[in-house]
Structures are given as structure tokens and as C-alpha cells.
mmCIF file of C-alpha atoms in Angstrom:
data_model
loop_
_atom_site.group_PDB
_atom_site.id
_atom_site.type_symbol
_atom_site.label_atom_id
_atom_site.label_comp_id
_atom_site.label_asym_id
_atom_site.label_seq_id
_atom_site.Cartn_x
_atom_site.Cartn_y
_atom_site.Cartn_z
ATOM 1 C CA MET A 693 0.000 0.000 0.000
ATOM 2 C CA PHE A 694 1.404 3.409 -0.914
ATOM 3 C CA SER A 695 0.217 6.964 -0.479
ATOM 4 C CA LEU A 696 0.572 10.254 -2.308
ATOM 5 C CA ASP A 697 2.000 12.489 0.400
ATOM 6 C CA ASP A 698 2.789 15.773 -1.294
ATOM 7 C CA VAL A 699 2.820 17.581 -4.605
ATOM 8 C CA ARG A 700 5.304 20.393 -5.161
ATOM 9 C CA ALA A 701 5.090 22.481 -8.300
ATOM 10 C CA GLY A 702 7.031 25.333 -9.806
ATOM 11 C CA SER A 703 7.797 26.915 -13.139
ATOM 12 C CA ALA A 704 10.167 24.065 -14.064
ATOM 13 C CA GLY A 705 7.724 21.242 -13.372
ATOM 14 C CA ALA A 706 6.338 19.303 -10.464
ATOM 15 C CA GLU A 707 7.318 16.568 -8.033
ATOM 16 C CA VAL A 708 5.074 14.006 -6.391
ATOM 17 C CA VAL A 709 6.160 12.472 -3.078
ATOM 18 C CA LEU A 710 5.174 8.855 -2.408
ATOM 19 C CA THR A 711 5.573 6.590 0.614
ATOM 20 C CA ALA A 712 4.745 2.900 0.985
ATOM 21 C CA ASP A 713 4.178 0.350 3.751
ATOM 22 C CA VAL A 714 6.381 -2.100 1.825
ATOM 23 C CA ALA A 715 8.710 -1.470 -1.082
ATOM 24 C CA ALA A 716 6.858 -1.717 -4.366
ATOM 25 C CA ARG A 717 7.359 -0.852 -8.003
ATOM 26 C CA ALA A 718 4.882 1.818 -9.042
ATOM 27 C CA ARG A 719 3.846 2.717 -12.570
ATOM 28 C CA TYR A 720 2.857 6.275 -13.361
ATOM 29 C CA GLY A 721 1.697 8.493 -16.190
ATOM 30 C CA LEU A 722 0.139 11.838 -17.007
ATOM 31 C CA VAL A 723 -3.198 12.050 -18.782
ATOM 32 C CA PRO A 724 -5.381 15.057 -19.698
ATOM 33 C CA VAL A 725 -8.562 15.503 -17.700
ATOM 34 C CA GLY A 726 -11.372 14.062 -19.751
ATOM 35 C CA ASP A 727 -14.073 11.554 -19.033
ATOM 36 C CA GLY A 728 -12.518 10.464 -15.731
ATOM 37 C CA ALA A 729 -11.420 7.076 -17.055
ATOM 38 C CA GLY A 730 -7.874 8.158 -17.988
ATOM 39 C CA CYS A 731 -6.155 6.519 -14.990
ATOM 40 C CA ALA A 732 -7.958 3.232 -15.781
ATOM 41 C CA ASP A 733 -6.257 3.038 -19.199
ATOM 42 C CA GLU A 734 -3.150 0.792 -19.054
ATOM 43 C CA ALA A 735 -1.583 2.769 -21.937
ATOM 44 C CA VAL A 736 -1.046 5.933 -19.812
ATOM 45 C CA TYR A 737 1.549 4.261 -17.577
ATOM 46 C CA THR A 738 4.824 5.216 -19.257
ATOM 47 C CA GLY A 739 7.135 5.437 -16.232
ATOM 48 C CA THR A 740 8.091 3.222 -13.318
ATOM 49 C CA VAL A 741 9.703 3.958 -9.978
ATOM 50 C CA LEU A 742 10.642 1.856 -6.962
ATOM 51 C CA VAL A 743 8.781 3.269 -3.961
ATOM 52 C CA GLN A 744 10.801 2.480 -0.848
ATOM 53 C CA ALA A 745 9.096 1.234 2.300
ATOM 54 C CA ALA A 746 8.321 4.082 4.699
ATOM 55 C CA ASP A 747 10.720 2.758 7.382
ATOM 56 C CA VAL A 748 13.473 1.047 5.371
ATOM 57 C CA ALA A 749 16.124 1.283 8.106
ATOM 58 C CA GLY A 750 13.783 0.369 10.967
ATOM 59 C CA ASP A 751 14.662 3.600 12.751
ATOM 60 C CA GLY A 752 11.214 5.197 12.597
ATOM 61 C CA LEU A 753 12.289 7.741 9.991
ATOM 62 C CA VAL A 754 10.004 7.982 6.974
ATOM 63 C CA GLN A 755 11.758 7.424 3.664
ATOM 64 C CA ALA A 756 9.882 9.086 0.826
ATOM 65 C CA THR A 757 10.317 8.620 -2.905
ATOM 66 C CA THR A 758 10.174 11.789 -4.992
ATOM 67 C CA VAL A 759 9.079 11.431 -8.607
ATOM 68 C CA PRO A 760 9.653 14.318 -11.051
ATOM 69 C CA VAL A 761 6.671 15.134 -13.275
ATOM 70 C CA ASP A 762 7.111 16.747 -16.679
ATOM 71 C CA LEU A 763 4.131 19.050 -16.980
ATOM 72 C CA PRO A 764 2.505 19.690 -20.351
ATOM 73 C CA ALA A 765 3.551 22.901 -22.135
ATOM 74 C CA VAL A 766 -0.069 23.941 -22.666
ATOM 75 C CA GLU A 767 -2.276 25.286 -19.916
ATOM 76 C CA GLY A 768 -4.913 23.017 -18.484
ATOM 77 C CA ARG A 769 -5.514 20.217 -16.034
ATOM 78 C CA SER A 770 -4.048 16.725 -16.064
ATOM 79 C CA TRP A 771 -4.224 13.666 -13.867
ATOM 80 C CA TRP A 772 -0.934 12.215 -12.647
ATOM 81 C CA CYS A 773 -1.873 8.568 -12.167
ATOM 82 C CA VAL A 774 0.039 5.990 -10.152
ATOM 83 C CA THR A 775 -0.526 2.334 -9.308
ATOM 84 C CA THR A 776 1.362 -0.672 -7.945
ATOM 85 C CA GLY A 777 -1.177 -3.039 -9.481
ATOM 86 C CA SER A 778 -3.555 -2.801 -12.367
ATOM 87 C CA ALA A 779 -4.806 0.462 -13.817
ATOM 88 C CA ALA A 780 -8.168 -0.249 -12.176
ATOM 89 C CA GLN A 781 -6.425 0.172 -8.780
ATOM 90 C CA ALA A 782 -4.814 3.498 -9.665
ATOM 91 C CA THR A 783 -4.953 6.673 -7.685
ATOM 92 C CA GLY A 784 -4.239 10.122 -9.030
ATOM 93 C CA VAL A 785 -3.624 13.724 -8.243
ATOM 94 C CA LEU A 786 -4.996 16.642 -10.252
ATOM 95 C CA LEU A 787 -2.290 18.970 -11.587
ATOM 96 C CA GLU A 788 -2.998 22.312 -13.227
ATOM 97 C CA VAL A 789 -0.681 24.256 -15.518
ATOM 98 C CA ASP A 790 -1.438 27.983 -15.271
ATOM 99 C CA GLY A 791 0.943 30.559 -16.715
ATOM 100 C CA THR A 792 -1.595 33.320 -17.332
ATOM 101 C CA PRO A 793 -1.620 36.418 -15.100
ATOM 102 C CA PRO A 794 -4.860 37.205 -13.246
ATOM 103 C CA VAL A 795 -7.761 38.207 -15.462
ATOM 104 C CA PHE A 796 -9.106 40.625 -12.822
ATOM 105 C CA ALA A 797 -7.442 43.967 -12.118
ATOM 106 C CA PRO A 798 -6.415 44.396 -8.480
ATOM 107 C CA GLY A 799 -8.789 46.589 -6.501
ATOM 108 C CA ILE A 800 -9.256 47.960 -2.997
ATOM 109 C CA THR A 801 -12.037 48.824 -0.583
ATOM 110 C CA VAL A 802 -11.717 51.815 1.739
ATOM 111 C CA GLU A 803 -13.653 52.089 5.009
ATOM 112 C CA ASP A 804 -13.604 55.281 7.094
ATOM 113 C CA LEU A 805 -13.159 54.487 10.799
ATOM 114 C CA GLY A 806 -13.403 58.132 11.915
ATOM 115 C CA ASP A 807 -9.769 58.885 12.790
ATOM 116 C CA ALA A 808 -8.294 56.512 10.195
ATOM 117 C CA LEU A 809 -9.066 54.585 7.043
ATOM 118 C CA TRP A 810 -9.095 50.848 6.674
ATOM 119 C CA VAL A 811 -7.839 49.837 3.209
ATOM 120 C CA THR A 812 -8.226 46.257 2.032
ATOM 121 C CA PRO A 813 -6.909 44.780 -1.237
ATOM 122 C CA ALA A 814 -9.508 42.795 -3.173
ATOM 123 C CA PHE A 815 -9.258 39.023 -3.020
ATOM 124 C CA ALA A 816 -11.041 36.822 -5.568
ATOM 125 C CA VAL A 817 -9.494 33.358 -5.308
ATOM 126 C CA PRO A 818 -8.128 31.809 -7.493
ATOM 127 C CA GLU A 819 -7.514 34.906 -9.681
ATOM 128 C CA LEU A 820 -6.544 37.364 -6.920
ATOM 129 C CA ALA A 821 -5.242 35.033 -4.224
ATOM 130 C CA ASP A 822 -2.311 36.955 -2.762
ATOM 131 C CA SER A 823 -1.398 40.634 -2.490
ATOM 132 C CA LEU A 824 1.620 42.725 -1.661
ATOM 133 C CA VAL A 825 1.013 46.393 -0.757
ATOM 134 C CA LYS A 826 3.034 49.552 -0.412
ATOM 135 C CA VAL A 827 1.838 52.933 0.912
ATOM 136 C CA GLY A 828 3.664 56.222 0.507
ATOM 137 C CA PRO A 829 3.414 59.924 -0.302
ATOM 138 C CA VAL A 830 1.614 60.960 -3.481
ATOM 139 C CA GLY A 831 4.081 61.900 -6.211
ATOM 140 C CA SER A 832 7.076 60.029 -4.801
ATOM 141 C CA THR A 833 5.732 56.476 -4.468
ATOM 142 C CA ASP A 834 6.523 54.341 -7.511
ATOM 143 C CA CYS A 835 4.248 51.294 -7.688
ATOM 144 C CA ALA A 836 6.397 49.782 -10.479
ATOM 145 C CA ASP A 837 9.404 49.667 -8.091
ATOM 146 C CA GLU A 838 9.049 46.340 -6.280
ATOM 147 C CA SER A 839 11.033 47.475 -3.231
ATOM 148 C CA GLY A 840 9.047 48.416 -0.142
ATOM 149 C CA TYR A 841 6.120 46.054 -0.700
ATOM 150 C CA GLY A 842 4.819 43.923 2.171
ATOM 151 C CA ARG A 843 2.494 40.907 2.200
ATOM 152 C CA VAL A 844 -1.108 41.353 3.276
ATOM 153 C CA LEU A 845 -2.857 38.161 4.357
ATOM 154 C CA GLN A 846 -6.437 39.285 3.763
ATOM 155 C CA VAL A 847 -6.026 41.892 6.498
ATOM 156 C CA SER A 848 -6.711 45.602 6.131
ATOM 157 C CA VAL A 849 -4.064 48.319 6.241
ATOM 158 C CA THR A 850 -4.805 51.235 8.599
ATOM 159 C CA ILE A 851 -3.952 54.724 7.342
ATOM 160 C CA ASP A 852 -4.336 57.725 9.669
ATOM 161 C CA HIS A 853 -6.231 60.694 8.212
ATOM 162 C CA GLY A 854 -3.222 62.886 9.047
ATOM 163 C CA ASP A 855 -1.084 60.851 6.616
ATOM 164 C CA LEU A 856 -3.385 61.577 3.662
ATOM 165 C CA PRO A 857 -3.109 61.855 0.721
ATOM 166 C CA VAL A 858 -1.217 58.639 -0.023
ATOM 167 C CA THR A 859 -0.471 56.396 -2.953
ATOM 168 C CA PHE A 860 -1.606 52.834 -2.262
ATOM 169 C CA CYS A 861 0.066 50.222 -4.477
ATOM 170 C CA VAL A 862 -1.092 46.621 -4.916
ATOM 171 C CA LEU A 863 0.785 43.723 -6.534
ATOM 172 C CA SER A 864 -1.647 40.822 -6.794
ATOM 173 C CA SER A 865 -1.017 37.282 -7.964
ATOM 174 C CA ASP A 866 -3.240 34.331 -8.680
ATOM 175 C CA ALA A 867 -3.177 30.973 -6.908
ATOM 176 C CA ALA A 868 -0.469 29.738 -9.318
ATOM 177 C CA GLY A 869 1.784 32.698 -8.491
ATOM 178 C CA ASN A 870 1.278 34.599 -11.761
ATOM 179 C CA ARG A 871 1.467 38.313 -11.036
ATOM 180 C CA ALA A 872 -0.833 41.062 -12.329
ATOM 181 C CA PRO A 873 0.646 44.428 -13.309
ATOM 182 C CA PRO A 874 0.971 46.791 -10.316
ATOM 183 C CA ALA A 875 -2.150 48.772 -9.487
ATOM 184 C CA GLN A 876 -1.945 52.313 -8.119
ATOM 185 C CA PHE A 877 -4.617 54.122 -6.100
ATOM 186 C CA THR A 878 -4.555 57.647 -4.692
ATOM 187 C CA ILE A 879 -6.369 57.904 -1.381
ATOM 188 C CA ARG A 880 -7.264 61.444 -0.246
#
């Protein structure tokens, strides 16, 4: 028995981490998402890997097997299928290739708290999933300069009325890490 423990992806490809109760040879393959029967097709299994037993040395330390995955060049979703038996016993993980920047422009909401403003970058997962912000004086704050930005984890930024006017910059990225062009807002 084996398990899919982790999937790590980046611009160069992906890796799938497997562990097993006992050492076993696993077959794997990548198939486009379709009718859901792709992993049950014996023809998709083009690679093999020996998955080591989780505790090979008997010392309680988990030994994992990392398998590199060559992602398709075109955007879309694929199943990475793996089995130690027949294709009918396969399991899979859904992988998505996304190299397109967010389709939504970054935005903000501003709430007046009386003595200060509460400014919140817009989040619309998966297209606007993460934001970096920078606040500075109008006329001298360059939103295109990536220095000075800080991460905002869906929390508002407080700006005192005495600090107004300010330039509020937002660098948003989608769930795949593709970044939108910087957005600039003047708050008076």
C-alpha cells in the first residue's frame, strides 16, 4: 500500500512524493482531464519507480520517494496517475498548468473608521489570491518599483487621516503565483 504524500510544483515542473508500507514498483503516467477514465487506461503508464518502504532502516524515519513530473507545455488540467497493481487500482492527483496572469485587475475597498481609514486589497481566489502592498506619499511612491512592498494576508491596512493623501500600491497574484501588473490608487 502506498500513499501520495505531497505535490510540489514550480515553473520548471512538479514533483510528487510517495511513501509505501512495503517497497513496491509503481507505474505512473500523465493524462489530460477528460471523461474520468484516464487513470484506468493501461496505456497511460509510461514510467516506473521503486517506492521504498516508509521505514526502510527500521529507525522510525520515513523514507519518501520523490518522482519528477514533466508538466505539459499547454495550460490546463491533467491527472498524474500511479498504481502498484492494475490500472483499475490506480490513484491520481490533479495537476494544473497555469501561466496566465490574473484576469481581474487588483482593486481595494476603503472604510472610514473616523480617525483613520481601513484599506483592504480585493481578493477573488483563485484569480486574486495573494497581495503585496506599499503605501507612501503621493508623487514620490513608484508602484512599479518592487522594493518596499509587504504581504497582506487578507487583512486591512490602517492609514491615519493625518497621513493623507497617499499612494496605495497593490501587486496581486493568482493561486499559481502569476502576477498582475501593479495597481496604483490615490487615497485622499
